Each structure stands twice: as structure tokens, then as C-alpha cells.
Amino acid sequence: FIVFLEELLVGEVRTDVEIINPETKQSIFVNALVDSGAVVPMVGRDVIEAIGVKPDAKAIVYLADDSSIEMDKVEMVKLKIDERGTGCSLLVGDYGIEPLIGQVVLEQLDLLIDCQKQKLVKRTNSPAFTSYKLK
């Protein structure tokens, strides 16, 4: 029981993500932390520079301690996780920061967090491709 409890406490879910410049098709693979408390994805400046993208907007970002900061933002990149892709914006942090994937990408790609297996899984009713509700 103690070993099982220790495994549950680890709880970190990570996934490989391909980030693609939609104009040049340059891409980079990163290993990102899946953060269910985050809304939008975030990567470091080194990642966007590697695919030839520059920030083209700003965003006010509210942090866990209720403080806020201004961050650079890229309006459009393509993200692929487990052969599912979506276009989205992302926040740009300092060089070398840990990439994060948030709720928007999970919803767009129809992926769920399996905490017990510590990985992302496809929704059982849409294993081949994403599904959406329009009601």
C-alpha cells in the first residue's frame, strides 16, 4: 500500500509534442509537462527561435499566487501530440523554461489525462481522430 501511495504522489504527466511553424514547416520536438491547471501552452524563447517564429502579441498571465505578469505570445503554431494536430497560440517564456501543455490543447486534441498511468490517452469514443460536441 505504501509503494502504491508513493506512485500516486508522483503524479507528473509528460508528453512529447511536435511544435511546427505553419509557414515554413520547420519543427521541433519537446517533452512537455501536462498541467491541468494551465489554460494555454507555454514554451521557452529558444523553442520558438528554433522553428523561426517570433512573438507577435502580448498577454496578461495570472499565476497560481494570483499575481499577474505580461508575457509574449505567438498567435499561431501547430502542435502535434500522438498523431493529432491543432493550430493554437502559445505563451513565450524565458530561454530554457519547461514547456507546458494546458487545457485548451487537451480539449482541441480530445485527449484525457490518465493519472494512474501518468500519460495522455485518447478518449475511448474517438480513438481514430478528435471528436467535438456542437450542442
mmCIF file of the C-alpha atoms, coordinates in Angstrom:
data_MODEL
# 
_entry.id   MODEL 
# 
loop_
_atom_site.group_PDB 
_atom_site.id 
_atom_site.type_symbol 
_atom_site.label_atom_id 
_atom_site.label_alt_id 
_atom_site.label_comp_id 
_atom_site.label_asym_id 
_atom_site.label_entity_id 
_atom_site.label_seq_id 
_atom_site.pdbx_PDB_ins_code 
_atom_site.Cartn_x 
_atom_site.Cartn_y 
_atom_site.Cartn_z 
_atom_site.occupancy 
_atom_site.B_iso_or_equiv 
_atom_site.pdbx_formal_charge 
_atom_site.auth_seq_id 
_atom_site.auth_comp_id 
_atom_site.auth_asym_id 
_atom_site.auth_atom_id 
_atom_site.pdbx_PDB_model_num 
ATOM 1   C CA . PHE A 1 1   ? 0.000   0.000  0.000   1.00 0.00 ? 1   PHE A CA 1 
ATOM 2   C CA . ILE A 1 2   ? 2.817   2.446  0.804   1.00 0.00 ? 2   ILE A CA 1 
ATOM 3   C CA . VAL A 1 3   ? 4.529   1.806  -2.550  1.00 0.00 ? 3   VAL A CA 1 
ATOM 4   C CA . PHE A 1 4   ? 1.218   2.345  -4.384  1.00 0.00 ? 4   PHE A CA 1 
ATOM 5   C CA . LEU A 1 5   ? 0.626   5.593  -2.478  1.00 0.00 ? 5   LEU A CA 1 
ATOM 6   C CA . GLU A 1 6   ? 4.111   6.845  -3.330  1.00 0.00 ? 6   GLU A CA 1 
ATOM 7   C CA . GLU A 1 7   ? 3.448   6.147  -7.018  1.00 0.00 ? 7   GLU A CA 1 
ATOM 8   C CA . LEU A 1 8   ? 0.247   8.195  -6.872  1.00 0.00 ? 8   LEU A CA 1 
ATOM 9   C CA . LEU A 1 9   ? 2.041   11.115 -5.255  1.00 0.00 ? 9   LEU A CA 1 
ATOM 10  C CA . VAL A 1 10  ? 4.474   11.419 -8.164  1.00 0.00 ? 10  VAL A CA 1 
ATOM 11  C CA . GLY A 1 11  ? 1.557   12.274 -10.463 1.00 0.00 ? 11  GLY A CA 1 
ATOM 12  C CA . GLU A 1 12  ? 3.570   14.059 -13.144 1.00 0.00 ? 12  GLU A CA 1 
ATOM 13  C CA . VAL A 1 13  ? 2.286   13.559 -16.660 1.00 0.00 ? 13  VAL A CA 1 
ATOM 14  C CA . ARG A 1 14  ? 4.604   14.388 -19.539 1.00 0.00 ? 14  ARG A CA 1 
ATOM 15  C CA . THR A 1 15  ? 4.194   14.060 -23.281 1.00 0.00 ? 15  THR A CA 1 
ATOM 16  C CA . ASP A 1 16  ? 6.230   14.522 -26.441 1.00 0.00 ? 16  ASP A CA 1 
ATOM 17  C CA . VAL A 1 17  ? 4.994   17.424 -28.558 1.00 0.00 ? 17  VAL A CA 1 
ATOM 18  C CA . GLU A 1 18  ? 5.948   18.478 -32.052 1.00 0.00 ? 18  GLU A CA 1 
ATOM 19  C CA . ILE A 1 19  ? 5.752   22.262 -32.480 1.00 0.00 ? 19  ILE A CA 1 
ATOM 20  C CA . ILE A 1 20  ? 5.531   23.352 -36.101 1.00 0.00 ? 20  ILE A CA 1 
ATOM 21  C CA . ASN A 1 21  ? 5.907   26.719 -37.795 1.00 0.00 ? 21  ASN A CA 1 
ATOM 22  C CA . PRO A 1 22  ? 2.841   26.681 -40.096 1.00 0.00 ? 22  PRO A CA 1 
ATOM 23  C CA . GLU A 1 23  ? 4.534   28.915 -42.696 1.00 0.00 ? 23  GLU A CA 1 
ATOM 24  C CA . THR A 1 24  ? 7.919   27.191 -43.105 1.00 0.00 ? 24  THR A CA 1 
ATOM 25  C CA . LYS A 1 25  ? 7.016   23.723 -41.736 1.00 0.00 ? 25  LYS A CA 1 
ATOM 26  C CA . GLN A 1 26  ? 10.143  23.848 -39.522 1.00 0.00 ? 26  GLN A CA 1 
ATOM 27  C CA . SER A 1 27  ? 9.501   21.823 -36.400 1.00 0.00 ? 27  SER A CA 1 
ATOM 28  C CA . ILE A 1 28  ? 10.982  20.850 -33.073 1.00 0.00 ? 28  ILE A CA 1 
ATOM 29  C CA . PHE A 1 29  ? 10.123  18.076 -30.633 1.00 0.00 ? 29  PHE A CA 1 
ATOM 30  C CA . VAL A 1 30  ? 9.922   18.892 -26.934 1.00 0.00 ? 30  VAL A CA 1 
ATOM 31  C CA . ASN A 1 31  ? 8.922   16.929 -23.881 1.00 0.00 ? 31  ASN A CA 1 
ATOM 32  C CA . ALA A 1 32  ? 6.263   18.949 -22.067 1.00 0.00 ? 32  ALA A CA 1 
ATOM 33  C CA . LEU A 1 33  ? 4.657   18.822 -18.661 1.00 0.00 ? 33  LEU A CA 1 
ATOM 34  C CA . VAL A 1 34  ? 0.885   18.409 -18.914 1.00 0.00 ? 34  VAL A CA 1 
ATOM 35  C CA . ASP A 1 35  ? -0.506  20.980 -16.495 1.00 0.00 ? 35  ASP A CA 1 
ATOM 36  C CA . SER A 1 36  ? -4.240  20.645 -15.890 1.00 0.00 ? 36  SER A CA 1 
ATOM 37  C CA . GLY A 1 37  ? -4.158  23.992 -14.080 1.00 0.00 ? 37  GLY A CA 1 
ATOM 38  C CA . ALA A 1 38  ? -2.810  25.822 -17.119 1.00 0.00 ? 38  ALA A CA 1 
ATOM 39  C CA . VAL A 1 39  ? -5.089  27.022 -19.890 1.00 0.00 ? 39  VAL A CA 1 
ATOM 40  C CA . VAL A 1 40  ? -2.775  27.649 -22.845 1.00 0.00 ? 40  VAL A CA 1 
ATOM 41  C CA . PRO A 1 41  ? 0.566   26.073 -23.756 1.00 0.00 ? 41  PRO A CA 1 
ATOM 42  C CA . MET A 1 42  ? 3.874   27.754 -22.962 1.00 0.00 ? 42  MET A CA 1 
ATOM 43  C CA . VAL A 1 43  ? 7.382   27.215 -24.314 1.00 0.00 ? 43  VAL A CA 1 
ATOM 44  C CA . GLY A 1 44  ? 10.707  28.960 -23.981 1.00 0.00 ? 44  GLY A CA 1 
ATOM 45  C CA . ARG A 1 45  ? 12.055  31.550 -26.378 1.00 0.00 ? 45  ARG A CA 1 
ATOM 46  C CA . ASP A 1 46  ? 14.676  29.012 -27.527 1.00 0.00 ? 46  ASP A CA 1 
ATOM 47  C CA . VAL A 1 47  ? 11.915  26.716 -28.820 1.00 0.00 ? 47  VAL A CA 1 
ATOM 48  C CA . ILE A 1 48  ? 10.201  29.311 -30.998 1.00 0.00 ? 48  ILE A CA 1 
ATOM 49  C CA . GLU A 1 49  ? 13.538  30.577 -32.289 1.00 0.00 ? 49  GLU A CA 1 
ATOM 50  C CA . ALA A 1 50  ? 14.437  27.013 -33.324 1.00 0.00 ? 50  ALA A CA 1 
ATOM 51  C CA . ILE A 1 51  ? 11.432  26.941 -35.692 1.00 0.00 ? 51  ILE A CA 1 
ATOM 52  C CA . GLY A 1 52  ? 11.826  30.515 -36.896 1.00 0.00 ? 52  GLY A CA 1 
ATOM 53  C CA . VAL A 1 53  ? 8.819   32.047 -35.122 1.00 0.00 ? 53  VAL A CA 1 
ATOM 54  C CA . LYS A 1 54  ? 8.773   35.406 -33.332 1.00 0.00 ? 54  LYS A CA 1 
ATOM 55  C CA . PRO A 1 55  ? 6.313   36.647 -30.718 1.00 0.00 ? 55  PRO A CA 1 
ATOM 56  C CA . ASP A 1 56  ? 3.587   38.712 -32.368 1.00 0.00 ? 56  ASP A CA 1 
ATOM 57  C CA . ALA A 1 57  ? 1.348   39.607 -29.420 1.00 0.00 ? 57  ALA A CA 1 
ATOM 58  C CA . LYS A 1 58  ? 1.287   40.154 -25.651 1.00 0.00 ? 58  LYS A CA 1 
ATOM 59  C CA . ALA A 1 59  ? -0.858  38.569 -22.949 1.00 0.00 ? 59  ALA A CA 1 
ATOM 60  C CA . ILE A 1 60  ? -1.587  39.195 -19.286 1.00 0.00 ? 60  ILE A CA 1 
ATOM 61  C CA . VAL A 1 61  ? -1.000  35.929 -17.447 1.00 0.00 ? 61  VAL A CA 1 
ATOM 62  C CA . TYR A 1 62  ? -2.414  35.205 -13.998 1.00 0.00 ? 62  TYR A CA 1 
ATOM 63  C CA . LEU A 1 63  ? -0.216  32.970 -11.857 1.00 0.00 ? 63  LEU A CA 1 
ATOM 64  C CA . ALA A 1 64  ? -1.068  30.475 -9.115  1.00 0.00 ? 64  ALA A CA 1 
ATOM 65  C CA . ASP A 1 65  ? -0.425  33.084 -6.403  1.00 0.00 ? 65  ASP A CA 1 
ATOM 66  C CA . ASP A 1 66  ? -2.968  35.458 -8.068  1.00 0.00 ? 66  ASP A CA 1 
ATOM 67  C CA . SER A 1 67  ? -0.252  37.812 -9.271  1.00 0.00 ? 67  SER A CA 1 
ATOM 68  C CA . SER A 1 68  ? -0.112  38.699 -12.955 1.00 0.00 ? 68  SER A CA 1 
ATOM 69  C CA . ILE A 1 69  ? 2.671   39.256 -15.471 1.00 0.00 ? 69  ILE A CA 1 
ATOM 70  C CA . GLU A 1 70  ? 2.881   40.360 -19.086 1.00 0.00 ? 70  GLU A CA 1 
ATOM 71  C CA . MET A 1 71  ? 4.209   37.704 -21.448 1.00 0.00 ? 71  MET A CA 1 
ATOM 72  C CA . ASP A 1 72  ? 4.995   37.472 -25.132 1.00 0.00 ? 72  ASP A CA 1 
ATOM 73  C CA . LYS A 1 73  ? 2.668   35.335 -27.209 1.00 0.00 ? 73  LYS A CA 1 
ATOM 74  C CA . VAL A 1 74  ? 2.800   33.628 -30.595 1.00 0.00 ? 74  VAL A CA 1 
ATOM 75  C CA . GLU A 1 75  ? -0.619  33.774 -32.247 1.00 0.00 ? 75  GLU A CA 1 
ATOM 76  C CA . MET A 1 76  ? -0.337  30.644 -34.401 1.00 0.00 ? 76  MET A CA 1 
ATOM 77  C CA . VAL A 1 77  ? 1.732   27.476 -34.373 1.00 0.00 ? 77  VAL A CA 1 
ATOM 78  C CA . LYS A 1 78  ? 0.735   23.872 -34.955 1.00 0.00 ? 78  LYS A CA 1 
ATOM 79  C CA . LEU A 1 79  ? 1.074   21.332 -32.153 1.00 0.00 ? 79  LEU A CA 1 
ATOM 80  C CA . LYS A 1 80  ? 1.052   17.577 -32.652 1.00 0.00 ? 80  LYS A CA 1 
ATOM 81  C CA . ILE A 1 81  ? 0.684   15.017 -29.893 1.00 0.00 ? 81  ILE A CA 1 
ATOM 82  C CA . ASP A 1 82  ? 0.291   11.333 -30.666 1.00 0.00 ? 82  ASP A CA 1 
ATOM 83  C CA . GLU A 1 83  ? -0.505  11.981 -34.364 1.00 0.00 ? 83  GLU A CA 1 
ATOM 84  C CA . ARG A 1 84  ? -3.230  14.524 -33.512 1.00 0.00 ? 84  ARG A CA 1 
ATOM 85  C CA . GLY A 1 85  ? -2.628  18.121 -34.517 1.00 0.00 ? 85  GLY A CA 1 
ATOM 86  C CA . THR A 1 86  ? -4.140  21.520 -33.863 1.00 0.00 ? 86  THR A CA 1 
ATOM 87  C CA . GLY A 1 87  ? -3.376  25.144 -34.533 1.00 0.00 ? 87  GLY A CA 1 
ATOM 88  C CA . CYS A 1 88  ? -3.108  27.290 -31.439 1.00 0.00 ? 88  CYS A CA 1 
ATOM 89  C CA . SER A 1 89  ? -1.419  30.242 -29.800 1.00 0.00 ? 89  SER A CA 1 
ATOM 90  C CA . LEU A 1 90  ? 1.179   29.816 -27.081 1.00 0.00 ? 90  LEU A CA 1 
ATOM 91  C CA . LEU A 1 91  ? 2.876   31.853 -24.426 1.00 0.00 ? 91  LEU A CA 1 
ATOM 92  C CA . VAL A 1 92  ? 6.602   32.500 -24.680 1.00 0.00 ? 92  VAL A CA 1 
ATOM 93  C CA . GLY A 1 93  ? 8.682   32.258 -21.531 1.00 0.00 ? 93  GLY A CA 1 
ATOM 94  C CA . ASP A 1 94  ? 12.393  32.709 -20.853 1.00 0.00 ? 94  ASP A CA 1 
ATOM 95  C CA . TYR A 1 95  ? 15.065  30.659 -22.572 1.00 0.00 ? 95  TYR A CA 1 
ATOM 96  C CA . GLY A 1 96  ? 15.137  27.075 -21.326 1.00 0.00 ? 96  GLY A CA 1 
ATOM 97  C CA . ILE A 1 97  ? 11.887  27.048 -19.379 1.00 0.00 ? 97  ILE A CA 1 
ATOM 98  C CA . GLU A 1 98  ? 9.967   23.816 -19.118 1.00 0.00 ? 98  GLU A CA 1 
ATOM 99  C CA . PRO A 1 99  ? 7.322   23.514 -21.865 1.00 0.00 ? 99  PRO A CA 1 
ATOM 100 C CA . LEU A 1 100 ? 3.741   23.233 -20.596 1.00 0.00 ? 100 LEU A CA 1 
ATOM 101 C CA . ILE A 1 101 ? 0.601   21.896 -22.234 1.00 0.00 ? 101 ILE A CA 1 
ATOM 102 C CA . GLY A 1 102 ? -2.691  23.170 -20.825 1.00 0.00 ? 102 GLY A CA 1 
ATOM 103 C CA . GLN A 1 103 ? -6.411  22.552 -21.105 1.00 0.00 ? 103 GLN A CA 1 
ATOM 104 C CA . VAL A 1 104 ? -7.003  24.216 -24.490 1.00 0.00 ? 104 VAL A CA 1 
ATOM 105 C CA . VAL A 1 105 ? -4.717  21.786 -26.318 1.00 0.00 ? 105 VAL A CA 1 
ATOM 106 C CA . LEU A 1 106 ? -6.141  18.783 -24.461 1.00 0.00 ? 106 LEU A CA 1 
ATOM 107 C CA . GLU A 1 107 ? -9.657  19.822 -25.470 1.00 0.00 ? 107 GLU A CA 1 
ATOM 108 C CA . GLN A 1 108 ? -8.694  20.542 -29.069 1.00 0.00 ? 108 GLN A CA 1 
ATOM 109 C CA . LEU A 1 109 ? -6.960  17.180 -29.444 1.00 0.00 ? 109 LEU A CA 1 
ATOM 110 C CA . ASP A 1 110 ? -9.612  15.265 -27.458 1.00 0.00 ? 110 ASP A CA 1 
ATOM 111 C CA . LEU A 1 111 ? -7.034  13.869 -25.027 1.00 0.00 ? 111 LEU A CA 1 
ATOM 112 C CA . LEU A 1 112 ? -7.504  12.964 -21.375 1.00 0.00 ? 112 LEU A CA 1 
ATOM 113 C CA . ILE A 1 113 ? -5.016  12.766 -18.523 1.00 0.00 ? 113 ILE A CA 1 
ATOM 114 C CA . ASP A 1 114 ? -4.679  9.234  -17.160 1.00 0.00 ? 114 ASP A CA 1 
ATOM 115 C CA . CYS A 1 115 ? -3.152  9.942  -13.764 1.00 0.00 ? 115 CYS A CA 1 
ATOM 116 C CA . GLN A 1 116 ? -2.766  6.288  -12.851 1.00 0.00 ? 116 GLN A CA 1 
ATOM 117 C CA . LYS A 1 117 ? -0.702  5.514  -15.966 1.00 0.00 ? 117 LYS A CA 1 
ATOM 118 C CA . GLN A 1 118 ? 0.852   9.010  -15.944 1.00 0.00 ? 118 GLN A CA 1 
ATOM 119 C CA . LYS A 1 119 ? 0.175   9.650  -19.626 1.00 0.00 ? 119 LYS A CA 1 
ATOM 120 C CA . LEU A 1 120 ? -2.252  11.206 -22.059 1.00 0.00 ? 120 LEU A CA 1 
ATOM 121 C CA . VAL A 1 121 ? -4.860  8.919  -23.612 1.00 0.00 ? 121 VAL A CA 1 
ATOM 122 C CA . LYS A 1 122 ? -7.336  9.298  -26.443 1.00 0.00 ? 122 LYS A CA 1 
ATOM 123 C CA . ARG A 1 123 ? -10.982 9.498  -25.442 1.00 0.00 ? 123 ARG A CA 1 
ATOM 124 C CA . THR A 1 124 ? -12.444 5.999  -25.872 1.00 0.00 ? 124 THR A CA 1 
ATOM 125 C CA . ASN A 1 125 ? -15.267 7.161  -28.145 1.00 0.00 ? 125 ASN A CA 1 
ATOM 126 C CA . SER A 1 126 ? -12.804 8.879  -30.531 1.00 0.00 ? 126 SER A CA 1 
ATOM 127 C CA . PRO A 1 127 ? -9.698  6.677  -30.813 1.00 0.00 ? 127 PRO A CA 1 
ATOM 128 C CA . ALA A 1 128 ? -9.078  7.353  -34.512 1.00 0.00 ? 128 ALA A CA 1 
ATOM 129 C CA . PHE A 1 129 ? -9.419  11.158 -34.552 1.00 0.00 ? 129 PHE A CA 1 
ATOM 130 C CA . THR A 1 130 ? -10.780 14.014 -32.483 1.00 0.00 ? 130 THR A CA 1 
ATOM 131 C CA . SER A 1 131 ? -14.488 14.493 -31.843 1.00 0.00 ? 131 SER A CA 1 
ATOM 132 C CA . TYR A 1 132 ? -16.412 17.603 -30.814 1.00 0.00 ? 132 TYR A CA 1 
ATOM 133 C CA . LYS A 1 133 ? -19.821 18.397 -29.367 1.00 0.00 ? 133 LYS A CA 1 
ATOM 134 C CA . LEU A 1 134 ? -21.956 21.004 -31.098 1.00 0.00 ? 134 LEU A CA 1 
ATOM 135 C CA . LYS A 1 135 ? -24.925 21.040 -28.751 1.00 0.00 ? 135 LYS A CA 1 
# 
